[in-house]
Tab-separated table of C-alpha atoms in Angstrom:
chain	number	residue	atom	x	y	z
A	1	MET	CA	84.239	78.779	73.419
A	2	THR	CA	87.658	77.127	72.974
A	3	ASN	CA	88.618	79.578	70.225
A	4	GLN	CA	87.485	82.484	72.399
A	5	LEU	CA	89.719	81.272	75.242
A	6	LYS	CA	92.662	80.933	72.894
A	7	GLN	CA	92.069	84.453	71.627
A	8	LYS	CA	91.782	85.723	75.197
A	9	ASN	CA	95.102	84.234	76.288
A	10	ARG	CA	97.026	85.088	73.124
A	11	LYS	CA	99.898	87.459	73.751
A	12	ILE	CA	100.371	90.731	71.897
A	13	ASN	CA	103.069	91.059	69.258
A	14	LEU	CA	105.838	93.290	70.554
A	15	SER	CA	107.095	94.291	67.100
A	16	PHE	CA	106.006	97.923	67.238
A	17	PHE	CA	107.896	100.978	66.165
A	18	ASP	CA	106.271	103.021	68.913
A	19	LYS	CA	108.142	102.488	72.212
A	20	ASP	CA	105.087	103.434	74.279
A	21	LEU	CA	103.031	100.789	72.510
A	22	GLU	CA	105.797	98.239	73.057
A	23	LYS	CA	105.819	99.058	76.780
A	24	LEU	CA	102.041	98.777	76.968
A	25	ALA	CA	102.096	95.467	75.091
A	26	LYS	CA	104.760	94.132	77.441
A	27	GLU	CA	102.662	95.041	80.487
A	28	ILE	CA	99.580	93.398	78.959
A	29	ASN	CA	101.576	90.222	78.250
A	30	GLU	CA	102.805	90.164	81.838
A	31	GLN	CA	99.216	90.396	83.040
A	32	ILE	CA	98.270	87.532	80.714
A	33	ASP	CA	101.063	85.442	82.249
A	34	LEU	CA	99.819	86.254	85.750
A	35	THR	CA	96.250	85.357	84.766
A	36	ASN	CA	97.341	82.045	83.261
A	37	THR	CA	99.393	81.221	86.360
A	38	ALA	CA	96.454	82.074	88.642
A	39	SER	CA	94.120	79.905	86.541
A	40	ALA	CA	96.534	76.966	86.699
A	41	GLU	CA	96.895	77.378	90.467
A	42	LYS	CA	93.117	77.546	90.884
A	43	LYS	CA	92.691	74.349	88.870
A	44	ARG	CA	95.405	72.605	90.902
A	45	THR	CA	93.765	73.691	94.168
A	46	GLU	CA	90.353	72.483	92.977
A	47	ASN	CA	91.828	69.091	92.043
A	48	GLU	CA	93.540	68.836	95.437
A	49	LEU	CA	90.259	69.666	97.162
A	50	LYS	CA	88.395	66.997	95.180
A	51	GLN	CA	91.065	64.437	96.028
A	52	ALA	CA	91.018	65.474	99.695
A	53	ILE	CA	87.226	65.058	99.869
A	54	ALA	CA	87.520	61.630	98.239
A	55	ASN	CA	90.223	60.577	100.703
A	56	ILE	CA	88.312	61.876	103.720
A	57	SER	CA	85.163	60.072	102.576
A	58	HIS	CA	87.100	56.821	102.112
A	59	ASP	CA	88.880	57.060	105.470
A	60	ILE	CA	85.673	57.796	107.369
A	61	ARG	CA	83.528	55.277	105.498
A	62	THR	CA	85.774	52.287	106.302
A	63	PRO	CA	85.618	52.410	110.136
A	64	MET	CA	82.003	53.630	110.041
A	65	THR	CA	80.953	50.591	107.983
A	66	SER	CA	82.748	48.312	110.432
A	67	ILE	CA	81.115	49.968	113.442
A	68	LEU	CA	77.604	49.715	111.986
A	69	GLY	CA	78.151	46.084	111.005
A	70	TYR	CA	79.288	44.979	114.442
A	71	VAL	CA	76.575	47.015	116.181
A	72	GLN	CA	74.095	44.818	114.300
A	73	PHE	CA	75.858	41.735	115.669
A	74	LEU	CA	75.636	43.185	119.196
A	75	GLU	CA	71.888	43.502	118.791
A	76	LEU	CA	71.543	39.731	118.335
A	77	GLU	CA	70.256	37.977	121.468
A	78	GLU	CA	71.885	34.604	120.795
A	79	ILE	CA	75.547	35.746	120.862
A	80	THR	CA	77.743	34.631	123.770
A	81	SER	CA	79.282	36.991	126.289
A	82	LYS	CA	82.710	36.284	124.754
A	83	GLU	CA	81.467	37.183	121.283
A	84	ARG	CA	79.799	40.315	122.679
A	85	ALA	CA	83.078	41.404	124.286
A	86	GLY	CA	84.925	40.830	121.003
A	87	TYR	CA	82.404	42.792	118.958
A	88	THR	CA	82.432	45.612	121.528
A	89	ALA	CA	86.223	45.826	121.278
A	90	ILE	CA	86.006	46.095	117.479
A	91	VAL	CA	83.389	48.848	117.716
A	92	LYS	CA	85.553	50.706	120.240
A	93	ASN	CA	88.621	50.462	118.009
A	94	GLY	CA	86.601	51.726	115.066
A	95	ALA	CA	85.341	54.683	117.098
A	96	LEU	CA	88.898	55.506	118.221
A	97	ARG	CA	90.019	55.333	114.593
A	98	LEU	CA	87.287	57.800	113.629
A	99	LYS	CA	88.274	60.082	116.497
A	100	ALA	CA	91.926	60.088	115.352
A	101	LEU	CA	90.889	60.828	111.769
A	102	LEU	CA	88.670	63.744	112.731
A	103	GLU	CA	91.335	65.182	115.050
A	104	ASP	CA	93.919	65.090	112.258
A	105	PHE	CA	91.501	66.653	109.748
A	106	PHE	CA	90.673	69.400	112.243
A	107	GLU	CA	94.313	70.038	113.150
A	108	LEU	CA	95.355	70.302	109.512
A	109	SER	CA	92.609	72.845	108.779
A	110	ILE	CA	93.672	74.908	111.808
A	111	VAL	CA	97.414	74.694	111.074
A	112	GLU	CA	96.984	75.816	107.476
A	113	SER	CA	94.787	78.780	108.368
A	114	THR	CA	96.360	82.246	108.405
A	115	GLU	CA	95.051	82.836	111.936
A	116	TYR	CA	96.968	79.904	113.459
A	117	PRO	CA	98.471	81.296	116.705
A	118	LEU	CA	102.195	80.894	117.375
A	119	ARG	CA	103.983	81.824	120.569
A	120	ILE	CA	107.507	82.527	119.403
A	121	GLU	CA	110.242	82.343	122.045
A	122	ARG	CA	113.769	81.050	122.634
A	123	VAL	CA	113.702	77.262	122.742
A	124	THR	CA	116.527	74.972	123.901
A	125	LEU	CA	116.224	72.034	121.531
A	126	ASN	CA	118.495	69.612	123.425
A	127	ASN	CA	116.109	69.145	126.330
A	128	LEU	CA	112.986	69.361	124.183
A	129	VAL	CA	114.098	66.598	121.805
A	130	LEU	CA	115.013	64.283	124.696
A	131	GLU	CA	111.713	65.044	126.454
A	132	VAL	CA	109.703	64.051	123.386
A	133	LEU	CA	111.890	61.004	122.756
A	134	VAL	CA	111.376	59.648	126.286
A	135	GLY	CA	107.629	59.770	125.706
A	136	PHE	CA	108.033	57.233	122.874
A	137	TYR	CA	110.016	54.700	124.900
A	138	GLU	CA	107.180	52.145	124.970
A	139	GLU	CA	106.513	52.465	121.217
A	140	PHE	CA	110.191	51.889	120.432
A	141	HIS	CA	110.274	48.932	122.816
A	142	GLN	CA	107.193	47.296	121.293
A	143	LYS	CA	108.687	47.517	117.789
A	144	GLY	CA	112.063	46.210	119.009
A	145	LEU	CA	113.763	49.434	117.941
A	146	GLU	CA	116.586	51.215	119.731
A	147	PRO	CA	117.046	54.908	118.978
A	148	ILE	CA	120.631	56.074	118.566
A	149	VAL	CA	120.767	59.640	119.889
A	150	GLN	CA	123.486	62.053	118.802
A	151	ILE	CA	123.063	65.391	120.551
A	152	LEU	CA	125.791	67.882	121.443
A	153	GLU	CA	126.232	68.762	125.108
A	154	GLN	CA	126.230	72.487	124.423
A	155	ASP	CA	122.815	74.144	124.350
A	156	ILE	CA	121.332	74.546	120.896
A	157	GLN	CA	118.693	77.259	120.804
A	158	ILE	CA	116.231	78.405	118.169
A	159	THR	CA	113.393	80.911	118.004
A	160	ALA	CA	110.170	78.968	117.651
A	161	ASP	CA	106.893	77.838	119.233
A	162	VAL	CA	107.512	75.085	121.823
A	163	SER	CA	104.209	73.279	121.233
A	164	ALA	CA	104.644	73.382	117.467
A	165	VAL	CA	108.206	72.017	117.644
A	166	LYS	CA	107.019	69.193	119.919
A	167	ARG	CA	104.239	68.340	117.481
A	168	VAL	CA	106.692	68.245	114.574
A	169	ILE	CA	109.063	65.881	116.389
A	170	GLU	CA	106.179	63.693	117.573
A	171	ASN	CA	104.792	63.344	114.054
A	172	LEU	CA	108.212	62.470	112.651
A	173	LEU	CA	108.792	59.849	115.356
A	174	ILE	CA	105.319	58.346	114.878
A	175	ASN	CA	106.000	57.982	111.159
A	176	THR	CA	109.492	56.584	111.792
A	177	ILE	CA	108.385	53.998	114.353
A	178	ARG	CA	105.469	52.922	112.182
A	179	HIS	CA	107.552	52.320	109.052
A	180	SER	CA	111.151	51.746	110.155
A	181	GLN	CA	112.833	48.487	109.177
A	182	GLY	CA	115.647	48.934	111.711
A	183	ASN	CA	117.163	51.139	114.375
A	184	VAL	CA	116.520	54.881	114.295
A	185	ILE	CA	119.241	57.549	114.370
A	186	LEU	CA	118.346	60.946	115.785
A	187	CYS	CA	120.921	63.708	115.383
A	188	LEU	CA	120.815	67.337	116.551
A	189	GLU	CA	123.597	69.633	115.373
A	190	GLN	CA	124.418	73.235	114.632
A	191	HIS	CA	126.434	74.558	111.701
A	192	ASP	CA	127.160	78.273	112.010
A	193	LYS	CA	123.723	79.904	111.625
A	194	LEU	CA	121.842	76.700	110.837
A	195	VAL	CA	120.347	74.188	113.294
A	196	GLN	CA	119.392	70.760	111.965
A	197	LEU	CA	117.470	67.904	113.517
A	198	THR	CA	117.666	64.733	111.431
A	199	ILE	CA	115.826	61.477	111.972
A	200	SER	CA	116.916	58.571	109.796
A	201	ASN	CA	115.927	54.926	109.551
A	202	PRO	CA	116.308	52.013	107.121
A	203	ALA	CA	113.565	52.081	104.492
A	204	PRO	CA	114.370	49.369	101.914
A	205	LEU	CA	110.833	49.346	100.485
A	206	LEU	CA	110.733	53.103	99.910
A	207	GLN	CA	111.269	54.544	96.428
A	208	GLU	CA	112.266	58.004	95.233
A	209	ILE	CA	108.731	58.704	94.015
A	210	ASP	CA	107.454	58.028	97.548
A	211	VAL	CA	109.925	60.498	99.041
A	212	ALA	CA	108.790	63.153	96.560
A	213	HIS	CA	105.233	62.881	97.951
A	214	LEU	CA	105.937	62.155	101.635
A	215	PHE	CA	104.687	65.539	102.802
A	216	ASP	CA	101.620	65.654	100.548
A	217	ARG	CA	98.280	65.597	102.326
A	218	PHE	CA	96.756	62.105	102.606
A	219	TYR	CA	99.727	60.461	100.890
A	220	LYS	CA	100.510	56.932	101.998
A	221	VAL	CA	103.319	54.712	100.781
A	222	ASP	CA	100.835	51.857	101.196
A	223	GLN	CA	98.421	52.768	98.416
A	224	THR	CA	95.876	50.259	99.688
A	225	ARG	CA	95.297	52.842	102.449
A	226	THR	CA	95.342	50.195	105.152
A	227	GLY	CA	96.861	50.720	108.582
A	228	LYS	CA	96.464	53.286	111.303
A	229	GLY	CA	97.897	56.371	109.628
A	230	THR	CA	95.794	59.132	108.110
A	231	GLY	CA	98.499	60.345	105.755
A	232	LEU	CA	98.319	63.781	107.414
A	233	GLY	CA	101.035	63.657	110.081
A	234	LEU	CA	103.972	64.666	107.880
A	235	SER	CA	101.892	67.300	106.081
A	236	ILE	CA	100.989	68.857	109.440
A	237	ALA	CA	104.650	68.771	110.492
A	238	LYS	CA	105.763	70.513	107.302
A	239	SER	CA	103.070	73.199	107.627
A	240	LEU	CA	104.162	73.905	111.203
A	241	MET	CA	107.814	74.163	110.176
A	242	MET	CA	106.936	76.626	107.422
A	243	LYS	CA	104.940	78.757	109.865
A	244	MET	CA	108.059	78.923	112.074
A	245	ASN	CA	110.158	79.975	109.060
A	246	GLY	CA	111.875	76.602	109.089
A	247	SER	CA	111.943	73.738	106.628
A	248	LEU	CA	111.240	70.014	106.612
A	249	THR	CA	112.712	67.841	103.873
A	250	GLY	CA	113.168	64.156	103.166
A	251	GLU	CA	115.680	62.202	101.101
A	252	LEU	CA	116.505	58.587	100.382
A	253	LYS	CA	120.197	57.811	100.667
A	254	GLU	CA	121.630	54.292	100.421
A	255	GLY	CA	118.388	52.749	101.652
A	256	GLN	CA	118.032	55.226	104.539
A	257	LEU	CA	115.140	57.660	104.807
A	258	ILE	CA	116.511	60.907	106.207
A	259	MET	CA	114.065	63.600	107.345
A	260	THR	CA	115.586	66.937	108.267
A	261	CYS	CA	114.137	69.856	110.212
A	262	ALA	CA	116.160	73.051	109.731
A	263	TRP	CA	116.025	76.447	111.398
A	264	LYS	CA	118.099	79.516	110.602
A	265	ILE	CA	119.390	81.339	113.683
């Protein structure tokens, strides 16, 4: 079988005297290249799917095991009312964790589908960014963080979907607040035909290899997979930006993680 595959993918020698045969051989070789590329892409997709299923199973199993365990404790007659309240709180938190996981899984599947609806219109980013930022006041306060906002007074407009842009900014802020080791800088600026929204924060524990995978589905810097995140927020944000013909990138510069949303206007 291996020899047959090698024979199948072997290219044709182009050393012909007949120009028509050379042209035909070239076209066949191009088709072989396309077939090999498609096979490699199919294998990569299959591996990603297997990894995604493994990650989903792990993320769902952990809170489910906790819920079932504490439900058994709740069924005991001899526990005190204080213990019952504590166990109930743990079960509730586990259920909320499951709900968040399933919502993120569902949203990612919808966002990456070709039928995902977008309502494209003119959007003034100045007000939108501030509106989203105000909604995170309590989260910033609880973490002892103070956002430094740098936004021009003049209106900066893009063509995009309002809900999608909000979701992108929310996901970036959630990730920033969760992992930041210091104050957050949010900057909105326009350079000729390019609008950029950057969110940066100190990230001394982050490494270049982490940045390279930040937007991969299910990727977590904490490889123990503990914590509240699903590892899907940044992937969802990137998918939304791509659907709006924008881009979302990340870089590590002098200990600062800088994530940049960019739109051409």
